[in-house]
Coordinates of N, CA and C in Angstrom, one line a residue:
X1 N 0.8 -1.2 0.0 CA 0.0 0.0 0.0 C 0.9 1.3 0.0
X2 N 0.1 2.1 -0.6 CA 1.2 3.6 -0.7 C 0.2 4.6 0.2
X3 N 1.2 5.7 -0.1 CA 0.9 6.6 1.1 C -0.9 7.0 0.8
X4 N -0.9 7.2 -0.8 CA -2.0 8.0 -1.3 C -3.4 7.1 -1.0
X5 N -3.3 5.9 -0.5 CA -4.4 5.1 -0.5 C -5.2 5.2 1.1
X6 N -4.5 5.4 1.7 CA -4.8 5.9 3.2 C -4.8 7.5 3.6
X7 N -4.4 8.2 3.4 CA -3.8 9.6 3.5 C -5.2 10.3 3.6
X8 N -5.5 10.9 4.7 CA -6.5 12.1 4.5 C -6.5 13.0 3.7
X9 N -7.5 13.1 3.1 CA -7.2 14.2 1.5 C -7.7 15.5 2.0
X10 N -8.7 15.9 2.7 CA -9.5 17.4 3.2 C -8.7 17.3 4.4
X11 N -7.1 18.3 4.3 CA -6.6 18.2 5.4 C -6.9 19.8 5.8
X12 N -7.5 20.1 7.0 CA -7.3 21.0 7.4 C -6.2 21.7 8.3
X13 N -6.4 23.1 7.5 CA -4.9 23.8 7.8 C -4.9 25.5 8.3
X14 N -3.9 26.0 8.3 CA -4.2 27.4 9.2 C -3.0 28.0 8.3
X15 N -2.6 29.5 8.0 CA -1.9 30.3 7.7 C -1.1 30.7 8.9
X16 N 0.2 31.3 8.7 CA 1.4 31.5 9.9 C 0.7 32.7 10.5
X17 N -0.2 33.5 9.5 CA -1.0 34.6 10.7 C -2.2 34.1 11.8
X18 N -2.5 33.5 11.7 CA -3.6 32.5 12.5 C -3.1 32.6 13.8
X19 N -3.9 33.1 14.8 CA -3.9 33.4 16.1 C -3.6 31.5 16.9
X20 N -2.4 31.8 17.6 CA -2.5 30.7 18.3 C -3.9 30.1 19.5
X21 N -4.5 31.0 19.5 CA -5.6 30.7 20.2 C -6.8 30.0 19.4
X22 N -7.1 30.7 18.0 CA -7.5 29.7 17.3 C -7.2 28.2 16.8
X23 N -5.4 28.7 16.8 CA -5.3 26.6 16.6 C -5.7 26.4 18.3
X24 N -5.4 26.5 18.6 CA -5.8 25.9 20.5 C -7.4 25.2 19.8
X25 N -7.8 26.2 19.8 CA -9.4 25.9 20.1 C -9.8 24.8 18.9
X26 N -9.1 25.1 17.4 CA -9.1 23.8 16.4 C -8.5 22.2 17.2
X27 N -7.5 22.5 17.5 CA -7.1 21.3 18.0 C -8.1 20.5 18.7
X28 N -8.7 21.5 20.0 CA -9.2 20.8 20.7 C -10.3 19.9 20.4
X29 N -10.9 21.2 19.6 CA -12.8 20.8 18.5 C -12.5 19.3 17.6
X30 N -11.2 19.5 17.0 CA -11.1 18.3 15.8 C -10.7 17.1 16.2
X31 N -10.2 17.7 17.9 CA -9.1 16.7 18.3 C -8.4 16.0 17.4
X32 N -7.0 16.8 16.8 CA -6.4 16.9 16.2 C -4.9 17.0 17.1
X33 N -3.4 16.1 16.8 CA -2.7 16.8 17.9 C -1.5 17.4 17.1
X34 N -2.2 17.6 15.5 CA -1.0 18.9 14.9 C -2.0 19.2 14.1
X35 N -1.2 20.3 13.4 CA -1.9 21.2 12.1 C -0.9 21.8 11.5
X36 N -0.7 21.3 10.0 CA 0.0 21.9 8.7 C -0.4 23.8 9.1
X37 N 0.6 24.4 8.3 CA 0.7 25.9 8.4 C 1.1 25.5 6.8
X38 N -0.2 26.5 6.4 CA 0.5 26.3 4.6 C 0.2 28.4 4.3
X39 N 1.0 28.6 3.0 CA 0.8 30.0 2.8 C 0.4 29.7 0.8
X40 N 0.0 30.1 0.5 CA -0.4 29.7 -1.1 C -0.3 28.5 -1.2
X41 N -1.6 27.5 -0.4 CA -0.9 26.0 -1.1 C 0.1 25.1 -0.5
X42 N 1.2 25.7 -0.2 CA 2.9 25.7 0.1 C 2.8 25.0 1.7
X43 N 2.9 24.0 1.8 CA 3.5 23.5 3.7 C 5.2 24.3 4.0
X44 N 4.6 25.3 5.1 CA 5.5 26.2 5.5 C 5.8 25.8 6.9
X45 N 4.9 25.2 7.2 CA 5.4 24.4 9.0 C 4.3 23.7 9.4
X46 N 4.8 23.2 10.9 CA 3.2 22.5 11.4 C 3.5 23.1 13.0
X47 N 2.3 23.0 13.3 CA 2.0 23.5 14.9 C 1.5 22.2 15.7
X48 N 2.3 21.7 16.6 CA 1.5 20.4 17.1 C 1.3 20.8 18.6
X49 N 0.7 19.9 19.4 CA 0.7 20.2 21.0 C 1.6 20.7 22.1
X50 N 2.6 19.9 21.2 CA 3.9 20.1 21.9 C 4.4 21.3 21.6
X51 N 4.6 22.4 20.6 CA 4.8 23.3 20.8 C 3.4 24.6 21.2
X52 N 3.1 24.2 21.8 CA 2.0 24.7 22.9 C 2.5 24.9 24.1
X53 N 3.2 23.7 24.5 CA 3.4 23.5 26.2 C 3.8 24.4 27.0
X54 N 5.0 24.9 26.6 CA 5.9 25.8 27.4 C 5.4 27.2 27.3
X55 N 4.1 27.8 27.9 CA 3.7 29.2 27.3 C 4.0 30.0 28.4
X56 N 3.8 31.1 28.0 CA 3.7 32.1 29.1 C 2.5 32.7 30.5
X57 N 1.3 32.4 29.4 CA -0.1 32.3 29.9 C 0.0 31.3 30.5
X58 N 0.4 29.7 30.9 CA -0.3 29.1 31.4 C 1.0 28.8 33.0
X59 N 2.1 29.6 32.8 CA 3.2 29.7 33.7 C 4.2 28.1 33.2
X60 N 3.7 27.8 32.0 CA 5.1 26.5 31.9 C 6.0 27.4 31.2
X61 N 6.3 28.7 30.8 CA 7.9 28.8 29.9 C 8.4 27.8 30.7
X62 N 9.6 27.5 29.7 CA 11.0 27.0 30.1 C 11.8 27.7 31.3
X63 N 12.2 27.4 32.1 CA 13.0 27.9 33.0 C 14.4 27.7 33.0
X64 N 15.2 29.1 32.6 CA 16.0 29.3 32.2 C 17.0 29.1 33.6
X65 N 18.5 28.6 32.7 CA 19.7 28.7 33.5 C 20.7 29.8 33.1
X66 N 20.4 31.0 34.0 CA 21.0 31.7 33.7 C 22.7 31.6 33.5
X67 N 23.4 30.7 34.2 CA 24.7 30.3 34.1 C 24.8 29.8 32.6
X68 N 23.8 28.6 32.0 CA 23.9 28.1 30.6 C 23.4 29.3 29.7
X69 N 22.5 30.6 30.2 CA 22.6 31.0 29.0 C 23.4 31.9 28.8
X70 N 24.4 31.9 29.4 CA 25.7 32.8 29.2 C 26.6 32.4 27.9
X71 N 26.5 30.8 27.8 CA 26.7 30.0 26.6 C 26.1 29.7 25.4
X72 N 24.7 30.4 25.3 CA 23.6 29.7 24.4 C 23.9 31.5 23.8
X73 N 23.3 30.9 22.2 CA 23.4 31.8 21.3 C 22.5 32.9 21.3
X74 N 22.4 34.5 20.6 CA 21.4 34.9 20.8 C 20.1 34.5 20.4
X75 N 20.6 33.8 19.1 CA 19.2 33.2 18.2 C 18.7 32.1 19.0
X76 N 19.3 31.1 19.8 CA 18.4 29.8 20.7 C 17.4 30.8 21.8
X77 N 18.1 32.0 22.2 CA 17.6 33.1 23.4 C 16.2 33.3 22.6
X78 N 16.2 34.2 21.9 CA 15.5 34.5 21.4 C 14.1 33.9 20.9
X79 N 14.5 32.7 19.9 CA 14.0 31.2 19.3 C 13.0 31.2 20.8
X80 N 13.7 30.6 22.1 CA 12.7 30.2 23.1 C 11.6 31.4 23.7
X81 N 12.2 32.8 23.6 CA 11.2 34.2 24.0 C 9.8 33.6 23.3
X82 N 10.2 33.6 21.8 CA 9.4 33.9 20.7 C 8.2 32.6 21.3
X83 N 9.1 31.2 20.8 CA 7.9 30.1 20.8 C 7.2 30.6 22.7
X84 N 7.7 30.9 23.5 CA 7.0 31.0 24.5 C 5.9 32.3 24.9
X85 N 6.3 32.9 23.9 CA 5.1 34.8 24.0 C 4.6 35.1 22.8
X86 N 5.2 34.4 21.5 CA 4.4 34.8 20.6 C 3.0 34.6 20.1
X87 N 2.2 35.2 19.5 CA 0.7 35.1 19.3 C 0.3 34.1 17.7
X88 N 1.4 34.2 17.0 CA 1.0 33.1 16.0 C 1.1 32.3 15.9
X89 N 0.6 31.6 14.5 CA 1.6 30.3 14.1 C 2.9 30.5 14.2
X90 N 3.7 31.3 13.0 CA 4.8 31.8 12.7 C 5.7 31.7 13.4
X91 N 4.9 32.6 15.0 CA 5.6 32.1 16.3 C 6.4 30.7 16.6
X92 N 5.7 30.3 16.4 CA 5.9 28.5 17.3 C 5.7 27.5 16.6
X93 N 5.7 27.5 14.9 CA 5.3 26.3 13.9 C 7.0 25.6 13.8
X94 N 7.1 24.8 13.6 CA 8.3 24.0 13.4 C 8.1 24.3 11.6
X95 N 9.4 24.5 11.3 CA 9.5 24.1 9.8 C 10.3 23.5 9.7
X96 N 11.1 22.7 10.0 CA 11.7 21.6 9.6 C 11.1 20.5 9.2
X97 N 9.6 20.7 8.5 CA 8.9 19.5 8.4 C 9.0 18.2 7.7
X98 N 9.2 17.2 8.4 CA 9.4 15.7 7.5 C 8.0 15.4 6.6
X99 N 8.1 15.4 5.6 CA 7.1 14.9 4.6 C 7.3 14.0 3.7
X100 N 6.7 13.2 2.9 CA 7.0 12.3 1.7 C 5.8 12.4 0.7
X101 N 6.0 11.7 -0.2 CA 5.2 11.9 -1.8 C 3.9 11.1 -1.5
X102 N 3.0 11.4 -2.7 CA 1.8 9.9 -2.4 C 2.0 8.8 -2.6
X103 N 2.9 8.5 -3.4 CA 3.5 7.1 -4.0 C 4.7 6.2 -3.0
X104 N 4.9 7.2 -1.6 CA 5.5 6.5 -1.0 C 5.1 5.5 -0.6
X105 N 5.8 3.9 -0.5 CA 5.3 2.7 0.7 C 4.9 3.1 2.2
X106 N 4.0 2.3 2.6 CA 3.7 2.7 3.7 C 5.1 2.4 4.7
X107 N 5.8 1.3 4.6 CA 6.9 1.1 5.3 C 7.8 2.0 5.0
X108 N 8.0 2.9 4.5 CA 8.4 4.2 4.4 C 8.1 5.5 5.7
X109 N 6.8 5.5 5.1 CA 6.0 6.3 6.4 C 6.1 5.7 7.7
X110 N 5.9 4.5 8.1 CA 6.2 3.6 9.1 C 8.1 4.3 9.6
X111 N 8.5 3.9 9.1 CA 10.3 4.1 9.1 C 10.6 5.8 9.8
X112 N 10.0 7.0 8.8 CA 10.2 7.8 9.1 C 9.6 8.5 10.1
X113 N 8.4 7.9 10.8 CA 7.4 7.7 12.4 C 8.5 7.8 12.8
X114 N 9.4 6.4 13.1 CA 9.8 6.0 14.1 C 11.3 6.2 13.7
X115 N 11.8 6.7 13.1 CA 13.1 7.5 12.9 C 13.1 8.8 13.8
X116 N 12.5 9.9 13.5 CA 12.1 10.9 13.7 C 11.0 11.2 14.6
X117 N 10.5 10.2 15.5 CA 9.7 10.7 16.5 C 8.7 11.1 16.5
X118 N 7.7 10.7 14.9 CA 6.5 11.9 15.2 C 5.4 11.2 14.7
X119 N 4.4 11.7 14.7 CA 3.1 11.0 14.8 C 2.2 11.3 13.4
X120 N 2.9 11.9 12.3 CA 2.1 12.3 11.1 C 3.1 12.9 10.2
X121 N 2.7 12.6 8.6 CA 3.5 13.3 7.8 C 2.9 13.4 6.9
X122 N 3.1 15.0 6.7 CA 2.1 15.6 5.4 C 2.2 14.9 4.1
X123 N 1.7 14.9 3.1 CA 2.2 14.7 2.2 C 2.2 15.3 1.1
X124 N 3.5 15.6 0.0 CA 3.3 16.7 -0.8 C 3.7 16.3 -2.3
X125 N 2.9 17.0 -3.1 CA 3.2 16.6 -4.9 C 3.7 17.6 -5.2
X126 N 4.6 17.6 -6.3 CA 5.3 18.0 -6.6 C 4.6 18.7 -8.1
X127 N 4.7 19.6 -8.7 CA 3.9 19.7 -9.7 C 5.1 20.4 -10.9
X128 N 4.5 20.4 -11.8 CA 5.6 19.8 -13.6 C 6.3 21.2 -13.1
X129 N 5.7 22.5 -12.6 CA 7.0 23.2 -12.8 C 7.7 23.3 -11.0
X130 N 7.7 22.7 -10.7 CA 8.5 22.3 -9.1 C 8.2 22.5 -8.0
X131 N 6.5 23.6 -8.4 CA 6.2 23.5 -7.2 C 5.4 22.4 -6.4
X132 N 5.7 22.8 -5.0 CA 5.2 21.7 -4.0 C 3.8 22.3 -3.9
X133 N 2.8 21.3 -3.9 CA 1.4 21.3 -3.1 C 1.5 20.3 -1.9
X134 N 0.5 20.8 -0.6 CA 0.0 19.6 0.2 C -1.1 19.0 0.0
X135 N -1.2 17.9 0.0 CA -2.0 17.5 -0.9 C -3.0 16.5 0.2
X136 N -2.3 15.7 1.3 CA -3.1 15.2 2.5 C -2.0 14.9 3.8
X137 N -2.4 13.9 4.5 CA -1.3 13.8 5.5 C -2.4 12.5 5.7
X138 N -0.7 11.4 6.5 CA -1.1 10.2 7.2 C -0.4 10.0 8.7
X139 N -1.5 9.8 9.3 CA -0.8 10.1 10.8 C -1.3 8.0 10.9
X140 N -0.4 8.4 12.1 CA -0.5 6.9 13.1 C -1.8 6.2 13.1
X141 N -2.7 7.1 13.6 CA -4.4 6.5 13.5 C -4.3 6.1 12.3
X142 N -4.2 6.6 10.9 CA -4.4 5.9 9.5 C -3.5 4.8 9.6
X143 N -2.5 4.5 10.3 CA -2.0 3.4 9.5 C -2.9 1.9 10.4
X144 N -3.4 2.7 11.8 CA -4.1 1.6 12.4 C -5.6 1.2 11.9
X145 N -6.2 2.2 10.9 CA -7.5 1.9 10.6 C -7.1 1.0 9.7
X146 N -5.8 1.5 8.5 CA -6.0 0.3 7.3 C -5.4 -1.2 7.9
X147 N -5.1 -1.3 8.8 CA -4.9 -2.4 9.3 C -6.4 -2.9 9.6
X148 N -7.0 -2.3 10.4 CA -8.4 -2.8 10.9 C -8.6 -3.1 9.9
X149 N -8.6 -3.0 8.6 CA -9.5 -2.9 7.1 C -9.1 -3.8 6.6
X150 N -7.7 -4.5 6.9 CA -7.3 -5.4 6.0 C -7.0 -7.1 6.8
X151 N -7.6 -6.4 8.4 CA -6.9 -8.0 8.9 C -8.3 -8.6 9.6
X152 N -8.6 -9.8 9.1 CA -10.3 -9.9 9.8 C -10.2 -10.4 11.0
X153 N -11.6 -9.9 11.3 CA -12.1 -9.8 12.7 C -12.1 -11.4 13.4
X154 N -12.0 -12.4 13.3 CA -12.1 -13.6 12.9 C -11.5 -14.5 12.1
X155 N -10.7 -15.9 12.3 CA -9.5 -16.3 11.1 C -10.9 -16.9 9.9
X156 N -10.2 -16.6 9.3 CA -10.8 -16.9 8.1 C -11.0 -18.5 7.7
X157 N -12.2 -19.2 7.2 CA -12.3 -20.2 6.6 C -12.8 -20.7 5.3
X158 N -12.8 -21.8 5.3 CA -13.2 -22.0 4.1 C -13.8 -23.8 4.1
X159 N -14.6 -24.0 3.0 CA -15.4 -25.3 2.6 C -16.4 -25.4 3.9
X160 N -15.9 -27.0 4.9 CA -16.8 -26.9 6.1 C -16.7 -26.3 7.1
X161 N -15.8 -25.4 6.6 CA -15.7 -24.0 7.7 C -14.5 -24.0 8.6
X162 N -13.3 -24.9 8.3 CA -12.0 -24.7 8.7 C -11.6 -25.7 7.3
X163 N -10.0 -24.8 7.5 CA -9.4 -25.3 6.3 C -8.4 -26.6 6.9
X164 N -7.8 -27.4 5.9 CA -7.2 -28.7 6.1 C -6.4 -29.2 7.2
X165 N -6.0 -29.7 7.9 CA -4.7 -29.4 8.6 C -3.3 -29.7 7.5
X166 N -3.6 -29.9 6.8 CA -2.4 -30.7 5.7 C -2.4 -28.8 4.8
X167 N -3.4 -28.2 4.6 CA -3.4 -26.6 4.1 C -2.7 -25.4 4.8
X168 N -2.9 -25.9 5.9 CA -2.7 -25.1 7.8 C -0.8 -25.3 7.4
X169 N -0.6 -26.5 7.4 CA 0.7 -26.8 7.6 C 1.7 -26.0 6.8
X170 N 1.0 -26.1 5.1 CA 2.1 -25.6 4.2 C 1.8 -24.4 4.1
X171 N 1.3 -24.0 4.5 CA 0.7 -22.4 4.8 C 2.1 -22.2 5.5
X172 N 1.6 -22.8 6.8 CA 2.5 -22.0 7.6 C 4.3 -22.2 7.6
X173 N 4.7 -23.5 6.8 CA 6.0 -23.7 6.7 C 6.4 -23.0 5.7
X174 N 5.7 -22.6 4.5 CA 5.8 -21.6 3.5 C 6.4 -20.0 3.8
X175 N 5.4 -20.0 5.0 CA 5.6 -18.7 5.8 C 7.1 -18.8 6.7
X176 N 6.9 -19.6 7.1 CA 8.6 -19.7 8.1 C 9.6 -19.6 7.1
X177 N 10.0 -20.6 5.8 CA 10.8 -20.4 4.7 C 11.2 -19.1 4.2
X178 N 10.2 -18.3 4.4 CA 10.7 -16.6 3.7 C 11.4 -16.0 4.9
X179 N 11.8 -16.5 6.1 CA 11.9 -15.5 7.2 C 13.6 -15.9 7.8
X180 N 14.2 -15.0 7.9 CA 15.8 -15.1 8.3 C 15.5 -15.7 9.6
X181 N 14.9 -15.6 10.3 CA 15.1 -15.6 11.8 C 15.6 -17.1 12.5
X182 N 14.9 -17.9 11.5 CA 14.5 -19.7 11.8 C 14.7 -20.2 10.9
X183 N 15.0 -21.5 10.8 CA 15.7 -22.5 10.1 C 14.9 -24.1 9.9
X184 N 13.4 -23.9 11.1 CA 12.5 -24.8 11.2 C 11.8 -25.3 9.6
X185 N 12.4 -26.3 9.4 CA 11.5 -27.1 8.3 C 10.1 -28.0 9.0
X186 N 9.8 -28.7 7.8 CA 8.8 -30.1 7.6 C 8.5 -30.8 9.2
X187 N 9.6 -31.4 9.9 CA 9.9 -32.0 11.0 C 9.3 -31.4 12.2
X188 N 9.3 -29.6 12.0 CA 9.0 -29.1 13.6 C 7.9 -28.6 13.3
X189 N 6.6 -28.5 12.4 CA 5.4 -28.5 12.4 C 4.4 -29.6 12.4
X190 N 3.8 -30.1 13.0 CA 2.4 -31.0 12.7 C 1.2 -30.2 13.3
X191 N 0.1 -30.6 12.7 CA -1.0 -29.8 12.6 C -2.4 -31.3 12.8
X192 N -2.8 -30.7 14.1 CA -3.9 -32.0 14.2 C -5.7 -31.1 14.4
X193 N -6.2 -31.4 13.8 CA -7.7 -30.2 14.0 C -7.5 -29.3 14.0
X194 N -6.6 -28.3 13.4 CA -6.5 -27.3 13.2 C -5.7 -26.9 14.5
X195 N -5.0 -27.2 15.3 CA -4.3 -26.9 16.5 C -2.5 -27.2 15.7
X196 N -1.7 -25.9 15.8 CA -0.3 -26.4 15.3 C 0.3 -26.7 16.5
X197 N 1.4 -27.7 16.3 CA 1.9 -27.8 17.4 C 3.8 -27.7 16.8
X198 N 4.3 -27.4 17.7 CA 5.7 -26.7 17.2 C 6.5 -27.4 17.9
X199 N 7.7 -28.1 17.5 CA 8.7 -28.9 17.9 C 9.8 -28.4 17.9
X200 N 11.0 -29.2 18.9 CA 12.5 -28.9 18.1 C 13.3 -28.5 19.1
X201 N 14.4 -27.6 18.9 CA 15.3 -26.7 19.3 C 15.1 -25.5 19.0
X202 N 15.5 -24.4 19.7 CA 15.4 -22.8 19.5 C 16.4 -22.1 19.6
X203 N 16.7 -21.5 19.0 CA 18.0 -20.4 19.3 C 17.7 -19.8 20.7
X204 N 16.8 -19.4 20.7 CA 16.5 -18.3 21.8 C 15.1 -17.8 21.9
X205 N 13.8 -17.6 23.4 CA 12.9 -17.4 23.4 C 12.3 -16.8 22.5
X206 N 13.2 -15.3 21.7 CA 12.8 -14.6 20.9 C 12.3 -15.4 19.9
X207 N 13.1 -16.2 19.3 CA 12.3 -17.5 17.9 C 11.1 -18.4 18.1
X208 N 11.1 -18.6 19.8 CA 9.9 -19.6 19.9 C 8.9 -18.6 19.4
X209 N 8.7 -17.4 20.7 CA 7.8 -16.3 20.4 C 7.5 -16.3 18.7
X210 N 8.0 -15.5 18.1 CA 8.0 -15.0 17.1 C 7.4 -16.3 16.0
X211 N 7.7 -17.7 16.2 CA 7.1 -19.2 16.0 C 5.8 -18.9 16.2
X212 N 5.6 -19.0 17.2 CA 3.9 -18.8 17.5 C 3.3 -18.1 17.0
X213 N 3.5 -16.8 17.0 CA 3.1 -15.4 16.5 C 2.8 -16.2 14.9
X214 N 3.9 -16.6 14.2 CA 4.0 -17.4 12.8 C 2.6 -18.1 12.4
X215 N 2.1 -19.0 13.6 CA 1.5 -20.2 13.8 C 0.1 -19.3 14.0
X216 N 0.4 -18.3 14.4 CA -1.4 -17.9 14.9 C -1.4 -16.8 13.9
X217 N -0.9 -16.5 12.9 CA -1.2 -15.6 11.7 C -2.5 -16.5 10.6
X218 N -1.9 -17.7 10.5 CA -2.5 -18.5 9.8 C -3.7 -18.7 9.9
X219 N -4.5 -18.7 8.2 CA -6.0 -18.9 8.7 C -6.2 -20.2 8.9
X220 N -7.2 -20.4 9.9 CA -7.7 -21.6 10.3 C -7.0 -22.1 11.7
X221 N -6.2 -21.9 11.8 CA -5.4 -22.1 12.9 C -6.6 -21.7 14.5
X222 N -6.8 -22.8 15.1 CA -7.3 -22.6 16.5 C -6.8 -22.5 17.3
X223 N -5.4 -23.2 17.6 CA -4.5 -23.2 18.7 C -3.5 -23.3 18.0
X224 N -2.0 -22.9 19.1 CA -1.3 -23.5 19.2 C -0.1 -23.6 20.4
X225 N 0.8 -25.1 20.2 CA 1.1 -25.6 21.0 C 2.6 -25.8 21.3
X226 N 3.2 -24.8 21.6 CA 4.8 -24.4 21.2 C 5.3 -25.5 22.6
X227 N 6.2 -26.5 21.4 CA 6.9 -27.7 22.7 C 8.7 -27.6 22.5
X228 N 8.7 -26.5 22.0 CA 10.1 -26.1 21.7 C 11.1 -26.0 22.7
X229 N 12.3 -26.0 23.0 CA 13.1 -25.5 23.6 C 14.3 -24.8 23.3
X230 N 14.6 -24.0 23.7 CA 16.1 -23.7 23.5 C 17.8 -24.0 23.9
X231 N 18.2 -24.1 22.7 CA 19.3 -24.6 22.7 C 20.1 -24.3 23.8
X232 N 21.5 -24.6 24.5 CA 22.3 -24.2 25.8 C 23.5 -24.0 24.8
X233 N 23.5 -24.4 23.5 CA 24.6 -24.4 22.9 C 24.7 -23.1 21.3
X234 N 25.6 -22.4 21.2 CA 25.6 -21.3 20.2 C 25.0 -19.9 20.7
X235 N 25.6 -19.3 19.6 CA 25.5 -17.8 19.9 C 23.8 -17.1 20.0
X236 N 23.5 -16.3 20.4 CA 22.5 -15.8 20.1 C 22.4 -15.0 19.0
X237 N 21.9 -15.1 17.8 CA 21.8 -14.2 16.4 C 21.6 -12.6 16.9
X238 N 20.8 -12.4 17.2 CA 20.2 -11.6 18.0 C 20.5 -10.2 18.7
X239 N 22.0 -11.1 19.3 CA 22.6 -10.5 19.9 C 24.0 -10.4 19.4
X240 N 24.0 -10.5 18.4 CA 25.7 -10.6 17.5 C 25.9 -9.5 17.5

């Protein structure tokens, strides 16, 4: 899936003249915990909660060390006045904003979440003569709905309403075969009424786990029954 398949497209947004008290009160109404700052079109920053916190009105500024700011530049001095007194966006929007295209993979957007710390990223097209449009944004909640959307509520069956155990099996050894982690063939699966049961040796608890996890992906699967242990002998992968 790409970004553009999930991505809110009516993204609401605010100009850098926009009274911070109006995003306050947007935030709160849309419950929303950022908002794009665009000027023609253009993503010029975003304003999230967090740069709220530290205000003057509510007595959180930052509490300065006057010893350290004998070291800090005028522009950081200043930078913290501004985000803590100022009345706009403009004031207090971050522009350093991380964004990506609509054709990005979602494990892209996933990656740059959790690179970068943040909980949404606008997303922008690029048009024939270079300029950028925003065009929607995909935050964290989107990536949890299209999950809802795509994983059922219930494992899935089929014919007299569970599938084979001999189906269940190559399902699931098919599935282990693509995966670095394990080395489990033929031998350490059997499958009786739809209950797998897992056999063998283990590198280390992390493989049994992640085994099971394997074993309860599978449709049809009712139980299962991890009789695994781990090895006393070799390195842990893991931990290399």
């Amino acid at each position: 899936m790409l970004a553009r398949d999930i991505m809110h497209r009516d993204v609401v947004t605010v100009t850098p003249e926009t009274s911070l008290g109006a995003i306050a009160r947007l935030l709160v109404e849309k419950r929303f915990g950022a908002v794009p700052v665009t000027e023609d079109g253009r993503l010029v920053g975003i304003v999230s909660e967090a740069d709220l916190l530290h205000r003057e009105e509510l007595g959180t500024e930052r509490r300065r060390n006057r010893w350290l700011d004998a070291f800090a530049s005028i522009e950081t001095l200043a930078n913290a006045y501004r985000s803590a007194h100022g009345q706009l966006a403009r004031d207090v929007m971050a522009r350093a904003v991380v964004t990506a295209g609509p054709d990005a993979p979602l494990a892209e957007i996933v990656e740059l979440m959790e690179r970068r710390h943040i909980r949404r990223v606008p997303i922008i097209e690029q048009g024939p003569d270079g300029s950028e449009r925003l065009i929607g944004i995909v935050t964290r909640g989107d990536l949890v709905r299209a999950l809802a959307t795509l994983t059922p509520a219930s494992p899935v069956t089929a014919g007299d309403g569970r599938l084979s155990d001999r189906r269940i099996r190559d399902m699931l050894l098919a599935e282990l075969a693509r995966q670095p982690w394990t080395d489990k063939g033929a031998g350490s699966v059997t499958v009786l009424d739809g209950v797998v049961h897992l056999w063998g040796t283990v590198t280390n608890e992390a493989e049994s786990r992640a085994l099971v996890t394997a074993a309860e992906t599978i449709p049809g699967v009712v139980a299962v029954r991890d009789h695994t242990f781990v090895a006393s002998w070799g390195a842990d992968p893991l931990m290399v």
